[in-house]
Short mmCIF file of C-alpha atoms in Angstrom, two decimals:
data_model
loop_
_atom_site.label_atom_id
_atom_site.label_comp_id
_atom_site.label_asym_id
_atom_site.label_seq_id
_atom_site.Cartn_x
_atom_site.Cartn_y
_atom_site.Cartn_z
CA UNK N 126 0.00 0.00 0.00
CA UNK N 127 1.44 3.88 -1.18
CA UNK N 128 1.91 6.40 0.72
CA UNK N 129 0.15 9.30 -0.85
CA UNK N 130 0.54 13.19 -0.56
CA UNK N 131 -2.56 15.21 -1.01
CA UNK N 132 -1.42 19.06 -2.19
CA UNK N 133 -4.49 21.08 -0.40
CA UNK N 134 -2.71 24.55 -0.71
CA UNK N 135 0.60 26.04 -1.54
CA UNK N 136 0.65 24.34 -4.79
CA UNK N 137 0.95 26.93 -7.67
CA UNK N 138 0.73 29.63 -5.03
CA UNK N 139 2.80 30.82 -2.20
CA UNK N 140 0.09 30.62 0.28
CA UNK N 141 -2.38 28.10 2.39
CA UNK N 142 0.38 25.27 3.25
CA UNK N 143 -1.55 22.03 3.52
CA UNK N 144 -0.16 18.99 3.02
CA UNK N 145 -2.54 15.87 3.51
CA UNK N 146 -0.50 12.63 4.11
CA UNK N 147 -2.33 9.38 3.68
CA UNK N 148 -1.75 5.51 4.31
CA UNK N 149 -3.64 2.77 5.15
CA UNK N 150 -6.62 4.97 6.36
CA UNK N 151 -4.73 6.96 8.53
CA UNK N 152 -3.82 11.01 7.96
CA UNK N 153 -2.32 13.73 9.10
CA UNK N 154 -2.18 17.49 7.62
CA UNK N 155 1.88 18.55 7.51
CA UNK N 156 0.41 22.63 7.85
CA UNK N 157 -2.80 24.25 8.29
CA UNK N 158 -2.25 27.72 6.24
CA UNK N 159 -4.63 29.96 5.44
CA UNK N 160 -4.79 31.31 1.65
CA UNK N 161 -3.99 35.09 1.70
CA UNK N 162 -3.80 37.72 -1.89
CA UNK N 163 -6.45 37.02 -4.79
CA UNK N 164 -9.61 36.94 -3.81
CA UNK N 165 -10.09 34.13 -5.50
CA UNK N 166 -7.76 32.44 -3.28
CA UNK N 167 -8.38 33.54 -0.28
CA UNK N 168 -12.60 32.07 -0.82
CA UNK N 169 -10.38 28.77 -0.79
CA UNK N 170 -10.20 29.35 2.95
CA UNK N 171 -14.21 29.35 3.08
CA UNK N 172 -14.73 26.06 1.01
CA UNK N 173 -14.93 22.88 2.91
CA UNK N 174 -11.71 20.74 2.95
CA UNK N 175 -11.83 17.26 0.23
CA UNK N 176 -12.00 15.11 3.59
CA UNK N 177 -13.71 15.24 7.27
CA UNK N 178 -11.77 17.72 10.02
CA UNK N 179 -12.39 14.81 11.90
CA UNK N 180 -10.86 11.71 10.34
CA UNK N 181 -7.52 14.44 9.89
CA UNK N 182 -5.21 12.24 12.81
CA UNK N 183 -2.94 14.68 13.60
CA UNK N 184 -1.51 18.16 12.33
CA UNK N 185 2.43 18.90 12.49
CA UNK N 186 2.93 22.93 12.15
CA UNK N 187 6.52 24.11 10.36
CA UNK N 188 6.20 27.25 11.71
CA UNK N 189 3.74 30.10 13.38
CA UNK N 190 3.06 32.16 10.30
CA UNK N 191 -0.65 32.34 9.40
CA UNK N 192 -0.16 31.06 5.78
CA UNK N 193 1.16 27.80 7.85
CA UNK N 194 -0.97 27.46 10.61
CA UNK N 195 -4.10 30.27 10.25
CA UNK N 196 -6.85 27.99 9.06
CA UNK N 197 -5.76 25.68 12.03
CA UNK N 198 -8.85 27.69 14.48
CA UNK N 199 -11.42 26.60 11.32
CA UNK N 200 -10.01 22.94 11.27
CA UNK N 201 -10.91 22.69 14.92
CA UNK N 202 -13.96 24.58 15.14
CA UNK N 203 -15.37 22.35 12.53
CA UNK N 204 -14.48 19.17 14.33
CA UNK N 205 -10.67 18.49 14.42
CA UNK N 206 -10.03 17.36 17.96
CA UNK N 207 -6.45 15.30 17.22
CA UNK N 208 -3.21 16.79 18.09
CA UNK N 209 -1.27 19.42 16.59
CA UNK N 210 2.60 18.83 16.92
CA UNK N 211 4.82 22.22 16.98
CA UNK N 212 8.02 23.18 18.35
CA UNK N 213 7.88 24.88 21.78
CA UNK N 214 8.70 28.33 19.91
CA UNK N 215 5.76 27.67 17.39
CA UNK N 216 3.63 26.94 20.01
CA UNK N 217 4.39 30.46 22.00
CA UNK N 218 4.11 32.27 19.07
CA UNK N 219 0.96 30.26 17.77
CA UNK N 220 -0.77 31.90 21.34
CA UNK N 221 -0.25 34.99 19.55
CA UNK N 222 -0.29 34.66 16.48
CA UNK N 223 -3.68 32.76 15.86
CA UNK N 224 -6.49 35.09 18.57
CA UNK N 225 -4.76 38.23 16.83
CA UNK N 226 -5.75 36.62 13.87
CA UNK N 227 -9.18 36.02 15.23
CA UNK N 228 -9.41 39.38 16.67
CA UNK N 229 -8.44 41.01 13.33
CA UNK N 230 -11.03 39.50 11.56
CA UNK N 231 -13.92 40.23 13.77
CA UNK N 232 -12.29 43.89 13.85
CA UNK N 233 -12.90 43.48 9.91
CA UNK N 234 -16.24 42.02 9.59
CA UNK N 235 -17.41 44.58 12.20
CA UNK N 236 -15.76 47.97 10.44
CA UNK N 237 -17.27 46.48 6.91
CA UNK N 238 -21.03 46.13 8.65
CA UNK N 239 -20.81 49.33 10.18
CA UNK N 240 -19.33 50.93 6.84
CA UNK N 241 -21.44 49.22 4.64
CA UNK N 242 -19.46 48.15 2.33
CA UNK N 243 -19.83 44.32 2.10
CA UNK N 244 -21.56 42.46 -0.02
CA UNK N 245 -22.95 40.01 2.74
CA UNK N 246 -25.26 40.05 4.76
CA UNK N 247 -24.23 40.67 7.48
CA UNK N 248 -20.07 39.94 6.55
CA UNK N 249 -18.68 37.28 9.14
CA UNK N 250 -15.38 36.30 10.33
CA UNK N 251 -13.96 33.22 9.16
CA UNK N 252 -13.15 32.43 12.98
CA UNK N 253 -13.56 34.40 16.01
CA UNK N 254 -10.60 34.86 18.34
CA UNK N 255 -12.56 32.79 21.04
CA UNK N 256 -12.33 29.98 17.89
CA UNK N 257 -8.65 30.53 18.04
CA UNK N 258 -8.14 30.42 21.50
CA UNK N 259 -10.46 27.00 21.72
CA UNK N 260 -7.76 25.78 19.21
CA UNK N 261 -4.60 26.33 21.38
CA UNK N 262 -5.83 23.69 23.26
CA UNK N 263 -4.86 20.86 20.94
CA UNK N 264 -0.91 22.34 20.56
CA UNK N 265 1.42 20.04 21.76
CA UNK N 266 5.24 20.80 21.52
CA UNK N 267 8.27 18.61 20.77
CA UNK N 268 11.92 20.18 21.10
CA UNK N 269 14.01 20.13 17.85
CA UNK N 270 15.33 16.98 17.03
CA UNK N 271 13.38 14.67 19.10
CA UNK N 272 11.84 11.64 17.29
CA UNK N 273 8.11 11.58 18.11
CA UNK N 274 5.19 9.56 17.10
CA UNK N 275 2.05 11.44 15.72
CA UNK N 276 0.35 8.47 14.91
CA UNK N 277 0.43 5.24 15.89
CA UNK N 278 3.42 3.74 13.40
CA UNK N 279 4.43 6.97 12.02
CA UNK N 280 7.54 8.79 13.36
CA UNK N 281 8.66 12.24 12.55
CA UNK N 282 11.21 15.11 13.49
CA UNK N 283 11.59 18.65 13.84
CA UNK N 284 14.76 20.19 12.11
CA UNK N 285 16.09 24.01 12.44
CA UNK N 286 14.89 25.87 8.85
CA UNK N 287 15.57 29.14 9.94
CA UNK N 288 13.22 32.04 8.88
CA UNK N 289 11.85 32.91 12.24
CA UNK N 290 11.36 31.30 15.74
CA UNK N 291 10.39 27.95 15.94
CA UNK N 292 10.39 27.35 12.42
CA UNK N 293 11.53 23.84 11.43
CA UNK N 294 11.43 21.29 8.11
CA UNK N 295 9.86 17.95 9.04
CA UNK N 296 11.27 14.54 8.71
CA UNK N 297 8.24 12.40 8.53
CA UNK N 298 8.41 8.13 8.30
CA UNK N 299 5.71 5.84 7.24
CA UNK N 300 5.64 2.75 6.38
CA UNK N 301 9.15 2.39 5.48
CA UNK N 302 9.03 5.64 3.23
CA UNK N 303 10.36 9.14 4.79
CA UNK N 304 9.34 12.44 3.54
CA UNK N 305 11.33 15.80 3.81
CA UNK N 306 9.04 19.17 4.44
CA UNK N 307 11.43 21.85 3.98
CA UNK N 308 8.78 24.14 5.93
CA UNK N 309 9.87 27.77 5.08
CA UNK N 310 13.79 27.96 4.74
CA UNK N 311 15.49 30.93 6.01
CA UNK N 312 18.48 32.57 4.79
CA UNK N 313 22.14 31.46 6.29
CA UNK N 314 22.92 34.83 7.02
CA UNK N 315 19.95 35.95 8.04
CA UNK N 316 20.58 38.83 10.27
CA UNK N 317 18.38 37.31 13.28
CA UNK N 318 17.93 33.70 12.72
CA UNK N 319 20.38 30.75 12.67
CA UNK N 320 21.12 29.51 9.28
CA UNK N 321 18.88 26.17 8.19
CA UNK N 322 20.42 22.69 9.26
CA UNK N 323 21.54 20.23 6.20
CA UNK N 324 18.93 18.16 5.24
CA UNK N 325 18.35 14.48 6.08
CA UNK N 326 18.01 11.55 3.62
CA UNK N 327 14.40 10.93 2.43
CA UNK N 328 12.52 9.31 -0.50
CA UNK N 329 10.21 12.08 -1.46
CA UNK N 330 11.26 15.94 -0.68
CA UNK N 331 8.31 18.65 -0.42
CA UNK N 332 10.27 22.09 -0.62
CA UNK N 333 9.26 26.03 -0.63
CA UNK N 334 9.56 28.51 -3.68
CA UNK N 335 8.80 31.90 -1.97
CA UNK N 336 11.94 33.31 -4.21
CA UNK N 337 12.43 30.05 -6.43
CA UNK N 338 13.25 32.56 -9.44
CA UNK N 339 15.50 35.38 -7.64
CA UNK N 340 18.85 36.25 -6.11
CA UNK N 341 19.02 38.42 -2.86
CA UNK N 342 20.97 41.32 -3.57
CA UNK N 343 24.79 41.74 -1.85
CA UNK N 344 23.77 44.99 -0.29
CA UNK N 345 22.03 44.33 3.30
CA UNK N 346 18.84 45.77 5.28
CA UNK N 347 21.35 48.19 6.71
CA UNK N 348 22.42 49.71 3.83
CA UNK N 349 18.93 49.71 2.14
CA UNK N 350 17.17 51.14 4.94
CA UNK N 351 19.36 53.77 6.26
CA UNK N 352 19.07 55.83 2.99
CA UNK N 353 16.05 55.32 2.82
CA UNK N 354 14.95 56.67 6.50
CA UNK N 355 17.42 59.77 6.31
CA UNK N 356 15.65 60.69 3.25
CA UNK N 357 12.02 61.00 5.07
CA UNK N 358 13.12 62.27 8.14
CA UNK N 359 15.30 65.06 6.11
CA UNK N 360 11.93 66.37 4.84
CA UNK N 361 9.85 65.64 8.08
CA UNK N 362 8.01 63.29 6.51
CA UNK N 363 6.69 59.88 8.09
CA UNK N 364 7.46 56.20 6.99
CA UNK N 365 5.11 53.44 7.31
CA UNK N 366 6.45 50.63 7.27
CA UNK N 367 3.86 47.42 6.80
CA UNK N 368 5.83 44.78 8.87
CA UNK N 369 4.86 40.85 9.40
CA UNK N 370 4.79 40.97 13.10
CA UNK N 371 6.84 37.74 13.79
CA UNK N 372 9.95 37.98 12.55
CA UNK N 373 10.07 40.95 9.81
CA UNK N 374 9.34 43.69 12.77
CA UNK N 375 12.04 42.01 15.01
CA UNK N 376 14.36 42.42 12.46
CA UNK N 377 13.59 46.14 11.15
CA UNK N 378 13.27 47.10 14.93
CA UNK N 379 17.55 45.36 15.21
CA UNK N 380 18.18 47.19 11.91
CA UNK N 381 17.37 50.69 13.65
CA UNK N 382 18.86 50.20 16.70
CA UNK N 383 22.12 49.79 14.97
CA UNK N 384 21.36 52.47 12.53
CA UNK N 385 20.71 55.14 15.60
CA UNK N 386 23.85 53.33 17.63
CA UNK N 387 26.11 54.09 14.22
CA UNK N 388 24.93 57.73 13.76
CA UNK N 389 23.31 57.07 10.62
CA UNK N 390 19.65 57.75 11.97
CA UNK N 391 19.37 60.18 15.16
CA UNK N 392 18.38 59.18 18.29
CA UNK N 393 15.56 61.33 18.90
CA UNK N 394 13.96 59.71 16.23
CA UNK N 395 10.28 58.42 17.43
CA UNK N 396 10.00 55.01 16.68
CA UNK N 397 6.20 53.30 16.94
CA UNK N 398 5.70 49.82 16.79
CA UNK N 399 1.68 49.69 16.21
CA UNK N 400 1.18 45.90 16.79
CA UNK N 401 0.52 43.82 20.06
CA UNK N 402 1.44 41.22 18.47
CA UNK N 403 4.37 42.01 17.02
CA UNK N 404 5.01 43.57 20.65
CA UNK N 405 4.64 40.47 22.58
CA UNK N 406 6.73 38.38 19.85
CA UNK N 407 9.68 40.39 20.54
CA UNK N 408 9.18 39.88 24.09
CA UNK N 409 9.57 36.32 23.02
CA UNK N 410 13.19 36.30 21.83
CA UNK N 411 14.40 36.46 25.20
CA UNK N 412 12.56 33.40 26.26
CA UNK N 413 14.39 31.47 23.45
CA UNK N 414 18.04 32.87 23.41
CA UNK N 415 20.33 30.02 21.66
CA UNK N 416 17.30 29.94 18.96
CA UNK N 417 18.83 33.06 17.11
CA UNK N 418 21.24 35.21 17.07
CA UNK N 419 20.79 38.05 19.61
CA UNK N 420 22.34 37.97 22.91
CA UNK N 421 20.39 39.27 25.83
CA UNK N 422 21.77 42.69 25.67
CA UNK N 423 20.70 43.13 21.81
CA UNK N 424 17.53 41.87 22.89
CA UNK N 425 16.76 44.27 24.72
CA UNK N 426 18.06 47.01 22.46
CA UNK N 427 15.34 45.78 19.92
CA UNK N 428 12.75 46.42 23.03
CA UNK N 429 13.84 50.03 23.64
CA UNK N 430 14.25 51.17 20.81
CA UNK N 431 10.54 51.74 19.57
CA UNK N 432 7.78 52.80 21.53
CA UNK N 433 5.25 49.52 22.35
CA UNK N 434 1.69 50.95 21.03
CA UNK N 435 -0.80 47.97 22.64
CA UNK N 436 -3.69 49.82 22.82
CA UNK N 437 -6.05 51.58 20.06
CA UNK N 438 -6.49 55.02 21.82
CA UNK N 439 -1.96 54.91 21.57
CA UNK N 440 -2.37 53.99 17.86
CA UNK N 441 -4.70 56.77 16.91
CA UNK N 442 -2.73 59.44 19.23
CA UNK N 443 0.35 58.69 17.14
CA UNK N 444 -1.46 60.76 13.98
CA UNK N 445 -1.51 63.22 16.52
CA UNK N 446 2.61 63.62 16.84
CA UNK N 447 4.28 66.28 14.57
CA UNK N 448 7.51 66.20 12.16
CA UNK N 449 9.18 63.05 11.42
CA UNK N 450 8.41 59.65 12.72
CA UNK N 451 8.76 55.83 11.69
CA UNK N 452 5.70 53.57 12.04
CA UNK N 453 6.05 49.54 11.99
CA UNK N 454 2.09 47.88 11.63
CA UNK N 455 1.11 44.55 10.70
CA UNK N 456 0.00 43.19 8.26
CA UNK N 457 3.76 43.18 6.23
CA UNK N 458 1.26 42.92 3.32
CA UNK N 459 -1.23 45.26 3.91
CA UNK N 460 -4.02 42.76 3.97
CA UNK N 461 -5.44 43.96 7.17
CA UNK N 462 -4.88 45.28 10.61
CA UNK N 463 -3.94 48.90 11.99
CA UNK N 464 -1.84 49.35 8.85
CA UNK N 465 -4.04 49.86 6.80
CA UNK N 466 -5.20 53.41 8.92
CA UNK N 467 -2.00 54.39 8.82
CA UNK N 468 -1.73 54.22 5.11
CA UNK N 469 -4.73 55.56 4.48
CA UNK N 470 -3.63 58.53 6.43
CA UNK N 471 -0.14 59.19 5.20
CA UNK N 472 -0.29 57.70 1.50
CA UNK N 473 -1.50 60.74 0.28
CA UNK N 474 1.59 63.28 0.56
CA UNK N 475 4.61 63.41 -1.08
CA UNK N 476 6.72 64.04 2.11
CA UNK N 477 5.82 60.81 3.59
CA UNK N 478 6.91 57.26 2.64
CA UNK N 479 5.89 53.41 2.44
CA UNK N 480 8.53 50.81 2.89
CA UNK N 481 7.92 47.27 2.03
CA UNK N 482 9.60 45.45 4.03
CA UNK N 483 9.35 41.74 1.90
CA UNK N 484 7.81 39.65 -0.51
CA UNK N 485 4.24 40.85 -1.44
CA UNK N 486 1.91 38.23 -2.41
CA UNK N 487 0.23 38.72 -5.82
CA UNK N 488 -3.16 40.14 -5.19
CA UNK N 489 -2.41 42.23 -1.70
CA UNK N 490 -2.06 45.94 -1.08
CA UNK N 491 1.25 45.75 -1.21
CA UNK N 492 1.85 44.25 -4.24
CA UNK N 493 -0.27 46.96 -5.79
CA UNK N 494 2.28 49.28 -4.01
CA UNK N 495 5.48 47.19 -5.04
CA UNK N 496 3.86 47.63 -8.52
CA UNK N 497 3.75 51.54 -8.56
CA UNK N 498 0.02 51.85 -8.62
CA UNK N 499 -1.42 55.43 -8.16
CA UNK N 500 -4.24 54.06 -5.48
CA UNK N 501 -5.39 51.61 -3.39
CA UNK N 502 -8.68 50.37 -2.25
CA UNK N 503 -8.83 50.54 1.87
CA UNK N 504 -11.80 50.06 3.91
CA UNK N 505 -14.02 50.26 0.55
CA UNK N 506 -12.34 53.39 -0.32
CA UNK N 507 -9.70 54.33 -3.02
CA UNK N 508 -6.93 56.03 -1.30
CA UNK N 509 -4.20 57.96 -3.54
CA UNK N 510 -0.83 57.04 -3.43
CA UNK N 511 1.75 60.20 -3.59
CA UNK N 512 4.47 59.54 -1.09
CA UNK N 513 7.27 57.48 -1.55
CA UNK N 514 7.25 53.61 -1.98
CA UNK N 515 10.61 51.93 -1.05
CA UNK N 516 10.40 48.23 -1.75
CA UNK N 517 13.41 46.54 0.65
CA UNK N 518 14.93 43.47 -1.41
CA UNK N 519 17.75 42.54 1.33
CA UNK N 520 14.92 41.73 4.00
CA UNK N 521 13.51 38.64 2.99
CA UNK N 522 13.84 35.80 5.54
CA UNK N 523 13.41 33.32 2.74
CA UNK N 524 16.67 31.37 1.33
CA UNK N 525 16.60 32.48 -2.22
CA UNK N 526 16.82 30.36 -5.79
CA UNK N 527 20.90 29.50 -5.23
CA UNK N 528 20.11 29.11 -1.36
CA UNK N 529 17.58 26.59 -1.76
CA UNK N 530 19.57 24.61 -4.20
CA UNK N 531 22.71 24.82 -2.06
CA UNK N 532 20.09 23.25 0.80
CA UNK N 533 19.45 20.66 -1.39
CA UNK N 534 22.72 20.45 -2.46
CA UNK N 535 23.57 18.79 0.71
CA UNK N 536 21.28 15.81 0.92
CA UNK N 537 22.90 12.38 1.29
CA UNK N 538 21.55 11.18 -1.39
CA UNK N 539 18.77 12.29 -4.41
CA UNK N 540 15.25 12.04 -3.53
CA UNK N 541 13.08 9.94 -5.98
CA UNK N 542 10.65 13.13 -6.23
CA UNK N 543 11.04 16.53 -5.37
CA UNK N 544 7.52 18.53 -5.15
CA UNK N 545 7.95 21.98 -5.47
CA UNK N 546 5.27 23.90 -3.77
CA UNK N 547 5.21 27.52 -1.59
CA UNK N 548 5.89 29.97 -4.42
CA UNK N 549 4.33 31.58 -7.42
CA UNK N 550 3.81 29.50 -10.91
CA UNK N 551 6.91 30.88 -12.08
CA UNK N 552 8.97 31.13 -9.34
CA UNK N 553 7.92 27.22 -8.67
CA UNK N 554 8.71 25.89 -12.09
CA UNK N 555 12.00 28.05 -11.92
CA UNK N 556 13.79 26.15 -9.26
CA UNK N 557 12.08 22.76 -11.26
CA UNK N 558 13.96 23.50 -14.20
CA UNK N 559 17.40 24.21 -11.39
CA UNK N 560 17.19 21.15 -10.03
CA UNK N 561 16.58 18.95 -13.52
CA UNK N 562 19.11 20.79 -14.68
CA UNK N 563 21.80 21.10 -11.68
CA UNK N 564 20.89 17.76 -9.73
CA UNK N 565 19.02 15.63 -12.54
CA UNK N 566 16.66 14.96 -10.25
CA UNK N 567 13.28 14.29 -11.07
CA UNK N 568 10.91 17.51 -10.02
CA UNK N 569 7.42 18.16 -10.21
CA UNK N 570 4.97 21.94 -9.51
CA UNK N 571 1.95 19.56 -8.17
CA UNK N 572 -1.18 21.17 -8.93
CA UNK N 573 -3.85 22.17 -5.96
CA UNK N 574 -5.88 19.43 -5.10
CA UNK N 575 -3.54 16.77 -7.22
CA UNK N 576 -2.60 13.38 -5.19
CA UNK N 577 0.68 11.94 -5.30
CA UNK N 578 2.36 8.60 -4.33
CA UNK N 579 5.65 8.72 -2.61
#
């Protein structure tokens, strides 16, 4: 009897990681993302799953991000009761992560109904945050590198990917046959994380192609963003900066604390960071020093250096501060959240500035800012674009094209398969033609919904 591999999202699109393993009966989902960009995506997230919640066994979680683990609240609420394997830093930030998400959403379907701009009746959240927080419930967490049993007669393993905290590929074993989730693979100089551990042997490999077609430039954050910050504050202008709030604002708030201890940006400076979230993840790198690369007294630099804005009275006050200041909001793709107010605030004059701080899904507000376009629709309204748009290319915390081949580069021996899924079409069948070409390994860009033996 096959092993089989059921692609349920992230397969010809860089978002809603679900991978349904099957054998002899028996399941488990390797991610529960949610689908985030085109619309026509994200009503993916509202369509029932191709088999029960309930007869899912078990769900193992790469990693906290909400393209990996935000339909995980849905799963539940619709009758998943199983266990969902993490590592303990995935777990921590998964109690953030996943009520915010919650919360956001019911902020969302409550602003649209009292707007009236939706075209439901009344519009309702795909989850509430009391959903979420029923879900956390069924976490369970397994330190890197510990063999564990989902399953009965299936073993698998957490190893360090990178990318942000907690994150981890997946060995998985089953039935004689082991299966390699790369998870999302960060960068080995990533200026926070620890670089990705080499890969284990396995029969079948299932790996990300967030940047499967592009090269990260030489030049790093530093350099990119220090221009670009003197510039605005020179003409007392304010930045908004759309940040993901686990790992992207940790990393921007480290990039200005050394730019203000070097000279380049001035101390007094106000600094905002307009996320809880993103406020209680960087509380979170203390807890887990030897997970990245900041020792406790950089830590704590990242802490100071921004004012914490937790509550919404602070986050509508900061319109209220003259000359220049720099704003860091989730969502890092201005898909929703506090953001969004502050771009629809600031977007419209030339002395104030956007910077895009990583990869922008097709289909989200900041792609249609990458892109150059003259407005954007928030809150039902079109909002003009004239300040500055500064689109960071050092930032990513994805390995890019030569990175992920180098990752591969390293297994002990060649896979029999290698599905390449988390990425655009063309980013995808990029790295396919890479490693046919470079490895002469057999690769395949499964389609959504397609089922595969391993």
């Amino acid at each position: 009897m096959n092993v089989h591999i059921r692609f349920l999202g992230a397969a010809g699109t860089v978002t809603g990681s679900k991978y349904l393993v099957e054998f002899n009966g028996q399941s488990l989902l390797v991610d529960c993302g949610l689908f985030q960009g085109y619309k026509q995506l994200r009503l993916r997230n509202r369509a029932p799953l191709p088999v029960l919640p309930n007869h899912i066994g078990a769900v193992l979680l790469t990693h906290a991000h909400l393209d990996h683990s935000g339909y995980l609240p849905l799963l539940a609420k619709e009758g998943f009761h199983g266990k969902v394997w993490c590592t303990p830093a995935t777990r921590d930030l998964a109690q953030i992560l996943l009520p915010d998400s919650g919360h956001i959403q019911e902020e969302d379907a409550a602003f649209a109904n009292r707007k009236g701009f939706t075209k439901h009746a009344p519009a309702l959240p795909l989850y509430t945050e009391a959903d979420a927080l029923d879900s956390l419930k069924l976490l369970h967490a397994v330190p890197m590198d510990r063999a564990f049993e989902p399953l009965h007669g299936w073993t698998a393993r957490f190893i360090r990917a990178g990318h942000i905290l907690g994150a981890a590929s997946l060995l998985l074993e089953v039935s004689g046959k082991k299966i390699l989730f790369s998870g999302d693979l960060g960068r080995p100089d990533d200026m926070l994380m620890l670089p990705p551990e080499k890969p284990p042997a396995a029969d079948a490999v299932v790996i990300e192609s967030t940047y499967g077609d592009r090269e990260h430039p030489d030049e790093d954050v530093l350099a990119e963003l220090g221009p670009a910050l003197q510039r605005v504050a020179a003409r007392g202008g304010t930045a908004v900066l759309p940040v993901f709030a686990v790992g992207r604002a940790q990393e921007i708030l480290h990039a200005i604390a050394l730019l203000k201890a070097n000279g380049v940006l001035p101390h007094s400076l106000p600094i905002y960071l307009d996320s809880p979230m993103a406020v209680h993840t960087t509380d979170l790198y203390d807890r887990h020093l030897g997970e990245h690369r900041l020792n406790a007294a950089q830590c704590r630099d990242m802490e100071r250096v921004a004012k914490m804005v937790r509550s919404v009275d602070e986050s509508k006050a900061i319109a209220q501060q003259h000359g220049p200041k720099i704003i860091l909001a989730a969502s890092g793709m201005a898909t929703g959240g506090r953001v969004l107010h502050h771009l629809a605030l600031y977007l419209g004059h030339h002395r104030n500035m956007v910077v895009l701080t990583g990869y922008q899904a097709p289909g989200t507000r900041g792609d249609s800012l990458s892109r150059g376009n003259k407005a954007i629709r928030i809150h039902g309204q079109d909002v003009s674009v004239r300040a500055e748009v500064v689109q960071l290319q050092s930032a990513s915390a994805h390995a890019d094209a030569s990175q992920l081949m180098d990752w591969l580069r390293t297994s002990p021996h060649a896979p029999h398969r290698v599905f390449i899924t988390h990425g655009d079409l063309g980013a995808s069948d990029a790295l396919r033609q890479r490693i046919e070409h470079e490895l002469g390994w057999r690769a395949l860009v499964p389609e959504h919904g397609s089922t595969w033996a391993v």
